[in-house]
mmCIF file of C-alpha atoms in Angstrom:
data_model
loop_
_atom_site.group_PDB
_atom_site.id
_atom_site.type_symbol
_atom_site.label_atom_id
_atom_site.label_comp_id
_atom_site.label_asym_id
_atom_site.label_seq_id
_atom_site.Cartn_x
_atom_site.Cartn_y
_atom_site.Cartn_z
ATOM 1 C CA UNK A 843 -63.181 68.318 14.298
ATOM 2 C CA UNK A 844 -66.342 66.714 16.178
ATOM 3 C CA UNK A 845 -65.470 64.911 19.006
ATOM 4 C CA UNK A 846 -67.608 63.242 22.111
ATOM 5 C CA UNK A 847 -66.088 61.882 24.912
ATOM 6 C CA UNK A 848 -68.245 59.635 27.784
ATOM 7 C CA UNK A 849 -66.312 59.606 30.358
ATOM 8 C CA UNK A 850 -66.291 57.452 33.402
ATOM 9 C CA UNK A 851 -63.362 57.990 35.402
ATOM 10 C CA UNK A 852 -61.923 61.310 37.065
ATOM 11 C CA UNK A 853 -59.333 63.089 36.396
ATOM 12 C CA UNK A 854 -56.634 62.396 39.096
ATOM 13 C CA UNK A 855 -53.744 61.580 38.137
ATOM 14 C CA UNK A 856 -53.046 58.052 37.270
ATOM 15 C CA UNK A 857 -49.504 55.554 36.830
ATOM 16 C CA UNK A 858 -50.746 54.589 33.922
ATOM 17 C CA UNK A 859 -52.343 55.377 30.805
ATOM 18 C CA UNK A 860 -53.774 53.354 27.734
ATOM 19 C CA UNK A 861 -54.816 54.976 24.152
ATOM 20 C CA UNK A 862 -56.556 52.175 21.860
ATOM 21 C CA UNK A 863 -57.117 53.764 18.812
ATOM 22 C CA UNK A 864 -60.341 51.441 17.242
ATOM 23 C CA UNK A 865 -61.444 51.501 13.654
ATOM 24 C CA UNK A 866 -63.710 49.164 12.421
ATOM 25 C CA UNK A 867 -62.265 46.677 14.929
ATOM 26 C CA UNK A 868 -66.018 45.064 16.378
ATOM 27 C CA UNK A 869 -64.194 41.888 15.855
ATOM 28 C CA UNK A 870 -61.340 42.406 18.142
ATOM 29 C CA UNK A 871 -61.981 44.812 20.435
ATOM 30 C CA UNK A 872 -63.182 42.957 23.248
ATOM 31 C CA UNK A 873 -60.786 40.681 23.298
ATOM 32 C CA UNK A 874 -58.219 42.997 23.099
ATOM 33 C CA UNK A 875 -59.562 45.319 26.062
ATOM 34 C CA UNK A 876 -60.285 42.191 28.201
ATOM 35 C CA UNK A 877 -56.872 40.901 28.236
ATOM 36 C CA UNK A 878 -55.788 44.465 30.186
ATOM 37 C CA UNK A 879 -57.414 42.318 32.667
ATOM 38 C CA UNK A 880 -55.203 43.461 35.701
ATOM 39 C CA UNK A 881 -55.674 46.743 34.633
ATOM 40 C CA UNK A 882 -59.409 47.263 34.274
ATOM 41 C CA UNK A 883 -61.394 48.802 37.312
ATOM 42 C CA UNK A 884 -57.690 49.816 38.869
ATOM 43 C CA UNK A 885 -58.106 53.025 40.095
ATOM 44 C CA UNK A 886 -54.444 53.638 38.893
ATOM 45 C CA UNK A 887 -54.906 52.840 35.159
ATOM 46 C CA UNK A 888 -57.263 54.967 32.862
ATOM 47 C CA UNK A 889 -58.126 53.804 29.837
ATOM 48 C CA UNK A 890 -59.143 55.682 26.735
ATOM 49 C CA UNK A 891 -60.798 54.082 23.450
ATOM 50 C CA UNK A 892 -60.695 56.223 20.736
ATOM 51 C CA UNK A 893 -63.198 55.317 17.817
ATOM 52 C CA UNK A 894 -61.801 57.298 14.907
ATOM 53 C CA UNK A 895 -65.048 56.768 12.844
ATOM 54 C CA UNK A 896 -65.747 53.495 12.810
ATOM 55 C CA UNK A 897 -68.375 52.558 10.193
ATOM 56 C CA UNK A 898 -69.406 48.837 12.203
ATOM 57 C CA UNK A 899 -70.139 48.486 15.815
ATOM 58 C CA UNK A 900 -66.734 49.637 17.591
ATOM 59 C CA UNK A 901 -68.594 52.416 19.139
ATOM 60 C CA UNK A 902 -71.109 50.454 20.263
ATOM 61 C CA UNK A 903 -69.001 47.857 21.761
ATOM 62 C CA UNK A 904 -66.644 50.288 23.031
ATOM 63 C CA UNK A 905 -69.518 51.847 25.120
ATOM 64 C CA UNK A 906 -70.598 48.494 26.267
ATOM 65 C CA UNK A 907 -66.877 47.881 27.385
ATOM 66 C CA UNK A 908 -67.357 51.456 29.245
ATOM 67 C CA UNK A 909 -70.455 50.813 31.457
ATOM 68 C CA UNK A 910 -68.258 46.899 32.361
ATOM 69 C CA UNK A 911 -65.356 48.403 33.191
ATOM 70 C CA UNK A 912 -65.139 52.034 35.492
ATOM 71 C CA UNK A 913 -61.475 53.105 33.944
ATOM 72 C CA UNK A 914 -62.609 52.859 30.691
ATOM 73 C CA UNK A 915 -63.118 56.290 28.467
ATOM 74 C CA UNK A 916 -64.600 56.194 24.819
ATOM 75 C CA UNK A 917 -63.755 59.323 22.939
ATOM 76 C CA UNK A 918 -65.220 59.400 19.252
ATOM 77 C CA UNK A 919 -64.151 61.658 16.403
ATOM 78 C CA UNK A 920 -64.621 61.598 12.611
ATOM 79 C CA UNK A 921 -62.603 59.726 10.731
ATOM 80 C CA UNK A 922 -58.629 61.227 10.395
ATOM 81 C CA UNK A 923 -56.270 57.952 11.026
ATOM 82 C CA UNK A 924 -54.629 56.296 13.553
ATOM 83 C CA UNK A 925 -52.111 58.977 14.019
ATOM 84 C CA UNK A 926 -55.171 61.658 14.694
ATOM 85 C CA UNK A 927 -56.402 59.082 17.046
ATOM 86 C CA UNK A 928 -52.978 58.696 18.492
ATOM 87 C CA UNK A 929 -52.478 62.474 18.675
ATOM 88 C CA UNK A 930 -56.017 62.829 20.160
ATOM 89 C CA UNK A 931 -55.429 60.500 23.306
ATOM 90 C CA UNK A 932 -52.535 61.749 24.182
ATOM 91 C CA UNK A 933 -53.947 64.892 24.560
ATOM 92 C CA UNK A 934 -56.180 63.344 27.414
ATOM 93 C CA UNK A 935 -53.740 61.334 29.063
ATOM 94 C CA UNK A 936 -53.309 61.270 33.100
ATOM 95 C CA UNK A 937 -50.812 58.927 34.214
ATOM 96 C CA UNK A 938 -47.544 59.166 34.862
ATOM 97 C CA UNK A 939 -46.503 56.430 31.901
ATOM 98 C CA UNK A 940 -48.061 56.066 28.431
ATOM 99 C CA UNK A 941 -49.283 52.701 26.943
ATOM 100 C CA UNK A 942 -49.970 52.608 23.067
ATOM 101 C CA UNK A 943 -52.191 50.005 22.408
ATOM 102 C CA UNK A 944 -54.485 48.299 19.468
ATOM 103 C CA UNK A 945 -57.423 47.556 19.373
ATOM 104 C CA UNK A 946 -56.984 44.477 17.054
ATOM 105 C CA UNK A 947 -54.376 42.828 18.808
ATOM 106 C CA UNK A 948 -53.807 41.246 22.580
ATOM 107 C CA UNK A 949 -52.106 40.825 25.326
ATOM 108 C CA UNK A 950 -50.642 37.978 27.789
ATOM 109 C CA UNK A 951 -52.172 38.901 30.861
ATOM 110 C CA UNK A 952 -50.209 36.577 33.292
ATOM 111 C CA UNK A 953 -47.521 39.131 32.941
ATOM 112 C CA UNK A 954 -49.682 42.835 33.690
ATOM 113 C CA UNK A 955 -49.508 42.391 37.444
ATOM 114 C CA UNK A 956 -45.319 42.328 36.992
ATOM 115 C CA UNK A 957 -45.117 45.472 34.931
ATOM 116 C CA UNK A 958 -47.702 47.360 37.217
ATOM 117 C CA UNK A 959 -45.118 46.253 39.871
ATOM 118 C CA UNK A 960 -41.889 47.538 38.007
ATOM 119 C CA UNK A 961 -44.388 51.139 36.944
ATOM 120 C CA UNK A 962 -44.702 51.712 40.613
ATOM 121 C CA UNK A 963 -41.696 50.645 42.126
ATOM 122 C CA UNK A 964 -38.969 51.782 39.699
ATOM 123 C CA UNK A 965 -38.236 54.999 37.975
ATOM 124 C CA UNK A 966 -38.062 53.292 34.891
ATOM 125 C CA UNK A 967 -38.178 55.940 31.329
ATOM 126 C CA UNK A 968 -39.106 52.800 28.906
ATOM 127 C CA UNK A 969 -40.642 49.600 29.520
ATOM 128 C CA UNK A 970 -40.243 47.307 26.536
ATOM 129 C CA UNK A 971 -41.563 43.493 26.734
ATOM 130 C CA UNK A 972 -40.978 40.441 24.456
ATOM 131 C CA UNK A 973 -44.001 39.847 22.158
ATOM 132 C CA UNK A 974 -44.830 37.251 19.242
ATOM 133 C CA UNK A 975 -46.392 37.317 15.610
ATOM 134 C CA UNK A 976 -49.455 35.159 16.203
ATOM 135 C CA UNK A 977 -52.250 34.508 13.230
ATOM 136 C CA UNK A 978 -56.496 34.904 12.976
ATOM 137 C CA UNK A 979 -57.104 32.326 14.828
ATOM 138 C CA UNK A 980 -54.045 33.096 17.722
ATOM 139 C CA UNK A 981 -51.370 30.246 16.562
ATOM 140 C CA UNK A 982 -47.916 31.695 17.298
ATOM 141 C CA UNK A 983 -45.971 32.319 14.629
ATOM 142 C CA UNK A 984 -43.004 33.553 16.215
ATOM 143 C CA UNK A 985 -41.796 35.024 19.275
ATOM 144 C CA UNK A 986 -38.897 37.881 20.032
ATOM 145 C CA UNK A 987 -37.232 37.614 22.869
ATOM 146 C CA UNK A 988 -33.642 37.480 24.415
ATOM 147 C CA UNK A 989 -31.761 34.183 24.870
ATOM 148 C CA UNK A 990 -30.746 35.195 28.195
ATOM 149 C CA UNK A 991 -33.156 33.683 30.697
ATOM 150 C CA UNK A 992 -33.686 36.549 33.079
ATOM 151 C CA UNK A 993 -36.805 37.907 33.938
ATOM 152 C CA UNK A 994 -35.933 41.592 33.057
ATOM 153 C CA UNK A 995 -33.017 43.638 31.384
ATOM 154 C CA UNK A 996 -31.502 46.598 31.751
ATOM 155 C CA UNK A 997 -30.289 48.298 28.479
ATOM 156 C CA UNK A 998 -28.318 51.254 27.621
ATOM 157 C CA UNK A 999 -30.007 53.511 25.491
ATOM 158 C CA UNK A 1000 -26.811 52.566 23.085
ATOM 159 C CA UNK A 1001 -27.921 48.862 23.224
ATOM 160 C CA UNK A 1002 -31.871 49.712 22.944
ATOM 161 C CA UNK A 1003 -31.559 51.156 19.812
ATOM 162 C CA UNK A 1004 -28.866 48.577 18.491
ATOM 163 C CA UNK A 1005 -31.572 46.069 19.521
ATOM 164 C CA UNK A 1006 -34.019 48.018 17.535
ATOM 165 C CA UNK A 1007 -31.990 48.594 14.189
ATOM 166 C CA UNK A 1008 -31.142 45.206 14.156
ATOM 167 C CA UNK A 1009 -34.716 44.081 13.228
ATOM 168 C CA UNK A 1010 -35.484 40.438 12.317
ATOM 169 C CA UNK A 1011 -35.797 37.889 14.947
ATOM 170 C CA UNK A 1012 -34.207 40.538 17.317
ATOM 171 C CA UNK A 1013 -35.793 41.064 20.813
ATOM 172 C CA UNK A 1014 -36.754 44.683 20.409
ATOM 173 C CA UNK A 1015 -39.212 45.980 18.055
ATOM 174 C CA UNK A 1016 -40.124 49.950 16.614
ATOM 175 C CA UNK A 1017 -43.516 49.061 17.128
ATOM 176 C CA UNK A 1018 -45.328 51.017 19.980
ATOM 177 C CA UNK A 1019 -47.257 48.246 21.662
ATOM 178 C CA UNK A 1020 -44.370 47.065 22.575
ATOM 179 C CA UNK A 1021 -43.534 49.447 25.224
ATOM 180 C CA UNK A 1022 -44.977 51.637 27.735
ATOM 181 C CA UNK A 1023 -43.062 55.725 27.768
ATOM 182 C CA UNK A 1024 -42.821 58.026 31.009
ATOM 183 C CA UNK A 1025 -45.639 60.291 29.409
ATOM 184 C CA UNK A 1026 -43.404 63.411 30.299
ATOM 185 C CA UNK A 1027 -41.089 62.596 27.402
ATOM 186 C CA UNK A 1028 -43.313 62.656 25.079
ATOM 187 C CA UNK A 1029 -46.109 65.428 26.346
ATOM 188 C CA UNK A 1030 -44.961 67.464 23.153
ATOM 189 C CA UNK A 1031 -44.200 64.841 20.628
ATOM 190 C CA UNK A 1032 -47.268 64.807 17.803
ATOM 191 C CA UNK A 1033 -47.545 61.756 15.601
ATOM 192 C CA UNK A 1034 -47.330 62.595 12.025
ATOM 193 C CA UNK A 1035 -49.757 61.610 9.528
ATOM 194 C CA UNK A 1036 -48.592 58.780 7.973
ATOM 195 C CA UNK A 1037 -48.662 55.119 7.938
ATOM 196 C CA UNK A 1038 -45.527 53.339 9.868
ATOM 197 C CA UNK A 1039 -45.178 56.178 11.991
ATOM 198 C CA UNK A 1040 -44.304 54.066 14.962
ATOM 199 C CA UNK A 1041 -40.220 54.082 14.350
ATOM 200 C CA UNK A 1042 -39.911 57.882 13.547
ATOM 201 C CA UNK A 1043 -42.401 58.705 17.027
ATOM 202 C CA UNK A 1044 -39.796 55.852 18.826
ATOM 203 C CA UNK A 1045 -36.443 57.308 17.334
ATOM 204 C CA UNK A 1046 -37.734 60.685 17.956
ATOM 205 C CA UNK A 1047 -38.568 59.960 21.484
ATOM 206 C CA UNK A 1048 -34.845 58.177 21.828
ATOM 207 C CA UNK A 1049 -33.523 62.098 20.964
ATOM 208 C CA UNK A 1050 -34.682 63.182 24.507
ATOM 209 C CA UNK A 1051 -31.132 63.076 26.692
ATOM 210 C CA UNK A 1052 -33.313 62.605 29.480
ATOM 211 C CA UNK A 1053 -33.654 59.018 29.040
ATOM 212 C CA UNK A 1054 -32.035 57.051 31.823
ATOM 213 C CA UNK A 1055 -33.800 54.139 32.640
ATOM 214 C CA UNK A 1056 -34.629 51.151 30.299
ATOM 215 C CA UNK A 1057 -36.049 48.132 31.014
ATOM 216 C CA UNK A 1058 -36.885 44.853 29.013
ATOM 217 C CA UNK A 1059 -39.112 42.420 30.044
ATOM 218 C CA UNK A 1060 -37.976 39.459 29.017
ATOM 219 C CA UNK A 1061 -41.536 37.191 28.515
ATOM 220 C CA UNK A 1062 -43.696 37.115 25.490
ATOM 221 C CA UNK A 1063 -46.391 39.970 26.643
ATOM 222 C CA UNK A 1064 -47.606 41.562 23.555
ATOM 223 C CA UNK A 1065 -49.582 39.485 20.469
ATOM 224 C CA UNK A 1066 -49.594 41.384 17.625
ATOM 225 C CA UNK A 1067 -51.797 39.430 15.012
ATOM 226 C CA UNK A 1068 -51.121 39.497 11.566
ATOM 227 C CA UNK A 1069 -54.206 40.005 9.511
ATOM 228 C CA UNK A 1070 -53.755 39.881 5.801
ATOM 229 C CA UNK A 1071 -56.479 43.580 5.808
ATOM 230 C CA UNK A 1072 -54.360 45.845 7.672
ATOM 231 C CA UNK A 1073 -53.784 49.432 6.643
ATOM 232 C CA UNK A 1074 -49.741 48.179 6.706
ATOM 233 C CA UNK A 1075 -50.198 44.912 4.582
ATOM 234 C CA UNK A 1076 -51.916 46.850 1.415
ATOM 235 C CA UNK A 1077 -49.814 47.861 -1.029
ATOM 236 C CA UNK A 1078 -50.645 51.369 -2.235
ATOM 237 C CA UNK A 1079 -48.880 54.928 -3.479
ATOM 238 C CA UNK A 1080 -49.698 55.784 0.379
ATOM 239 C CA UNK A 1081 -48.011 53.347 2.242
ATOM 240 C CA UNK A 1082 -44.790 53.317 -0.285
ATOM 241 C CA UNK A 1083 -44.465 56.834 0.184
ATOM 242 C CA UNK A 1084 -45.107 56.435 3.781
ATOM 243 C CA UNK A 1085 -42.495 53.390 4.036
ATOM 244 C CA UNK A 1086 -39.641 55.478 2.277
ATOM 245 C CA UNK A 1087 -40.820 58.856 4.666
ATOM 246 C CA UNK A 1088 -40.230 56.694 7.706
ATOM 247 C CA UNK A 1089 -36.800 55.826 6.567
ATOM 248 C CA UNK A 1090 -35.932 59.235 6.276
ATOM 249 C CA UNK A 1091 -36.593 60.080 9.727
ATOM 250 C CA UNK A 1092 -35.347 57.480 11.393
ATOM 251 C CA UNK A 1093 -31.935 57.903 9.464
ATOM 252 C CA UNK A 1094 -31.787 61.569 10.511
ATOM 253 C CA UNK A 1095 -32.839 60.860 13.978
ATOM 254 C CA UNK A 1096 -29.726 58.396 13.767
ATOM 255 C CA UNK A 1097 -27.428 61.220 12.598
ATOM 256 C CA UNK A 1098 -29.026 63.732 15.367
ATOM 257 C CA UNK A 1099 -28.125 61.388 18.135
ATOM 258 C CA UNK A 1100 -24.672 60.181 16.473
ATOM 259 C CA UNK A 1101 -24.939 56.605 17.434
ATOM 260 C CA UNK A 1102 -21.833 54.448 16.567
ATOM 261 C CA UNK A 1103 -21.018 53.344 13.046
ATOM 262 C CA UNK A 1104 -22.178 49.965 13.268
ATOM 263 C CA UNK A 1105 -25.476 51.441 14.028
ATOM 264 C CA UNK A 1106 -25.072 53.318 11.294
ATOM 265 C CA UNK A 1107 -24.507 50.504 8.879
ATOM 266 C CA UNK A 1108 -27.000 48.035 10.232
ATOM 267 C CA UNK A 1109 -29.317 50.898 9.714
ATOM 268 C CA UNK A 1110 -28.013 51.546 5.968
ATOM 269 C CA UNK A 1111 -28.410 47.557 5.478
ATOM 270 C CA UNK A 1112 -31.887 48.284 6.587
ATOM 271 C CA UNK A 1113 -32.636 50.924 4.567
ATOM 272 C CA UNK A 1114 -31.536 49.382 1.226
ATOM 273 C CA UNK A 1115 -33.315 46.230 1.320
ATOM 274 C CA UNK A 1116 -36.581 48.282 2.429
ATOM 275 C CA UNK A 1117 -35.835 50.706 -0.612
ATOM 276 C CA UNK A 1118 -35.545 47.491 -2.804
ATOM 277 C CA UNK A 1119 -38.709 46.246 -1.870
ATOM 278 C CA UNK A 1120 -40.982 49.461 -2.133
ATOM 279 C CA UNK A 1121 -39.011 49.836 -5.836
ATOM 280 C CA UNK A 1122 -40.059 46.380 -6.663
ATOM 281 C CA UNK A 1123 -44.076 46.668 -5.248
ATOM 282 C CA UNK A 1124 -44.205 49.946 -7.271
ATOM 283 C CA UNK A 1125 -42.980 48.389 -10.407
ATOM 284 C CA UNK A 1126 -45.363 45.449 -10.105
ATOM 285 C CA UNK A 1127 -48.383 46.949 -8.311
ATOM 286 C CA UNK A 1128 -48.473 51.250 -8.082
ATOM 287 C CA UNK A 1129 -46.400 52.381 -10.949
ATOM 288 C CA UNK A 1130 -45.759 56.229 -9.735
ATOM 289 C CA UNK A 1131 -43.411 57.752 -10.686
ATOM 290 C CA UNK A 1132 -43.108 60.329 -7.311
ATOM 291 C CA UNK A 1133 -42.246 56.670 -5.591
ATOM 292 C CA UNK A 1134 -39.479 55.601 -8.540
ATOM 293 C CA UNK A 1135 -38.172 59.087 -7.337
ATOM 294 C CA UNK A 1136 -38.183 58.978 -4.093
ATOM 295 C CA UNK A 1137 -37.020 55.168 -3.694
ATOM 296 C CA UNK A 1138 -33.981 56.425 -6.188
ATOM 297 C CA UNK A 1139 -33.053 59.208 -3.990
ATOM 298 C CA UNK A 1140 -32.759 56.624 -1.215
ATOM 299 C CA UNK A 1141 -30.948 53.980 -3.415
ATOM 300 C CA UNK A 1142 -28.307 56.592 -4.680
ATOM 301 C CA UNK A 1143 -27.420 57.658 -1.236
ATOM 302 C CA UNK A 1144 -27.476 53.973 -0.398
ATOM 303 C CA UNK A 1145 -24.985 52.970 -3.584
ATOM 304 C CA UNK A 1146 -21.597 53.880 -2.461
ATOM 305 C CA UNK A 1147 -22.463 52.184 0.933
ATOM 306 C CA UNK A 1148 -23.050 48.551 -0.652
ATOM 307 C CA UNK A 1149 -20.161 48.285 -2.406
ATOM 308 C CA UNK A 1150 -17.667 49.713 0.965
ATOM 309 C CA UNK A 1151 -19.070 46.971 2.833
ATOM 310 C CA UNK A 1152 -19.037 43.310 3.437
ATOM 311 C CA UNK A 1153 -21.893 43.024 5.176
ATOM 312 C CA UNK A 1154 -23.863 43.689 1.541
ATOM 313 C CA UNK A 1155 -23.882 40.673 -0.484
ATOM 314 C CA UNK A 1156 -22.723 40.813 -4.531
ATOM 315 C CA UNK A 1157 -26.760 40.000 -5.167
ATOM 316 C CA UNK A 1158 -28.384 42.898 -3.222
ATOM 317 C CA UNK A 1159 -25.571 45.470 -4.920
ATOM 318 C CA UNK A 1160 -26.655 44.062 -8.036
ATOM 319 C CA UNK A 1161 -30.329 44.164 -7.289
ATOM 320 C CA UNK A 1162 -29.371 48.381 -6.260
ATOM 321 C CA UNK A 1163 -27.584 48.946 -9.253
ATOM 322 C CA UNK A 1164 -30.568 47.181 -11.497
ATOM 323 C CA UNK A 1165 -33.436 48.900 -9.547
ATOM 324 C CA UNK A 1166 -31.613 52.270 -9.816
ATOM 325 C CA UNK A 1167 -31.568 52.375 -14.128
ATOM 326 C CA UNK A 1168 -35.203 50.504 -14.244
ATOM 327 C CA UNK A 1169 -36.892 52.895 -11.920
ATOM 328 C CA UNK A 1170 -35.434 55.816 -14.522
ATOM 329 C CA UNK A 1171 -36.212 53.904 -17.414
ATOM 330 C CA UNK A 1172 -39.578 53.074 -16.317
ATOM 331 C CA UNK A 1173 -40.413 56.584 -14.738
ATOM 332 C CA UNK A 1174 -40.271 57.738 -18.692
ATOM 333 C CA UNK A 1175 -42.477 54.782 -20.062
ATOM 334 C CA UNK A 1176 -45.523 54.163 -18.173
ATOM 335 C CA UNK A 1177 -45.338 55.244 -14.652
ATOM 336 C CA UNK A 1178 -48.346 57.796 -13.274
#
């Protein structure tokens, strides 16, 4: 793999570092990077853009961001995904705590000088923050955040992954950006290569027993804007395959940790109506038949659990039982 790196800060050690993976992202990426704000030109923070072969100007703005800002380190590489990229900053990493960032998306900068605060002061493990849905043009769409009105939470790792699991309008979200990771717990972990690969990386990191400190804070920090393009909005044999894989692994990471059984069922609930969808997109849209498979193997596990449970209406246990004879029928008629 080719790889350049212009570099402009040392290699101290650092309290914090930032990996913004940026493909074809000339659009965003200054306004994402200039909303670290606080962070840029702090001697504490390094920050490292990775252009994973960007065929517009990222590199080019990326560089320009470089000679601004004296924390700032482009690394470019051939094309290989934003895993690769992922994989490929942390490999470079510094700082005591690890920031996952994109390079589409921004942040609410009123709020950086108050986590830098809690990074230095506190031996926090994770540092989640509230964040909202916003669109194109920045319009909130929705926010995620608890009802309680303090400032910041402390959560067991019981209730963090509750909070997680329960999805929705909850608080806590899988996605990365959302949270910033003592770097020692995850110096060995290797994102895989796949599409939603943030929940497997979190659920994996949530194995570590040396997880003792959680924090939440509880303000909208994180925008993450929905654009209609992204890699996780197309629907393609890739990112159903990838959808069901990411299932997998979180349920096994589940099982690993033996969380409680009402984890266990939200997380079943979860799983099923996920399952239902990717069946439904393939019928429409991909028609494989590795995906009918694979979405049946998930539904069949799933089957005895709708029916031993209120919590799954009659509809959706209808909906399982239909989608599990049409994906066999189907996988003999038409399907690639």
């Amino acid at each position: 793999m080719r790889q350049t790196i212009h570099k402009n800060q040392n290699m101290k050690s650092k309290l914090l570092s930032i990996i913004i993976p940026a493909y074809n992202v000339e659009f965003f990426l200054t306004k994402a990077v200039t909303s670290l704000s606080f962070f840029l030109n702090n001697e504490k923070v390094e920050i490292f853009i990775i252009n994973d072969g960007s065929t517009d100007d990222t590199e080019l703005i990326g560089h320009q961001l470089s000679n601004q800002f004296s924390n700032i380190t482009v690394v470019t590489q051939e094309n290989m995904g934003l895993s690769a990229a992922r994989n490929v900053g942390l490999k470079q990493v510094n700082g005591t705590y690890t920031y996952f960032y994109d390079g589409d998306d921004f942040l609410n900068s009123v709020y950086l000088k108050d986590i830098f605060m809690i990074l230095e002061q506190t031996s926090v493990d994770i540092l989640s923050f509230g964040y909202a849905q916003v669109d194109d043009d920045g319009t909130e769409l929705n926010r995620h955040l608890f009802k309680d009105d303090s400032f910041y939470i402390s959560l067991s790792k019981a209730d963090y992954i509750h909070a997680i699991i329960g999805g929705g309008t909850d608080p806590v979200a899988g996605y990365l950006p959302t949270k910033i990771i003592r770097t020692s717990l995850i110096r060995t972990l290797r994102f895989r290569q796949m599409n939603y690969e943030d929940m497997p990386f979190v659920f994996e990191l949530l194995e570590n027993e040396n997880i003792h400190s959680i924090l939440y804070l509880n303000r909208v920090v994180y925008n993450y804007v929905q654009r209609k393009d992204s890699i996780t909005h197309s629907i393609t044999y890739t990112n159903l395959s990838d959808k069901l894989l990411s299932l997998w692994l979180v349920n096994n990471s589940l099982n690993k940790m033996g969380v409680s059984k009402k984890v266990l069922c939200l997380n079943n609930e979860r799983m099923l109506i996920q399952a239902l969808w990717v069946s439904s997109l393939n019928i429409k849209f991909v028609r494989s038949r590795l995906v009918a498979s694979n979405a049946n193997r998930l539904l069949r596990m799933l089957f005895s659990f709708s029916g031993s449970t209120r919590r799954i209406s009659l509809y959706l246990r209808l909906k399982t039982f239909y989608y599990l004879i049409i994906n066999v029928l189907l996988r003999f008629i038409y399907f690639r």
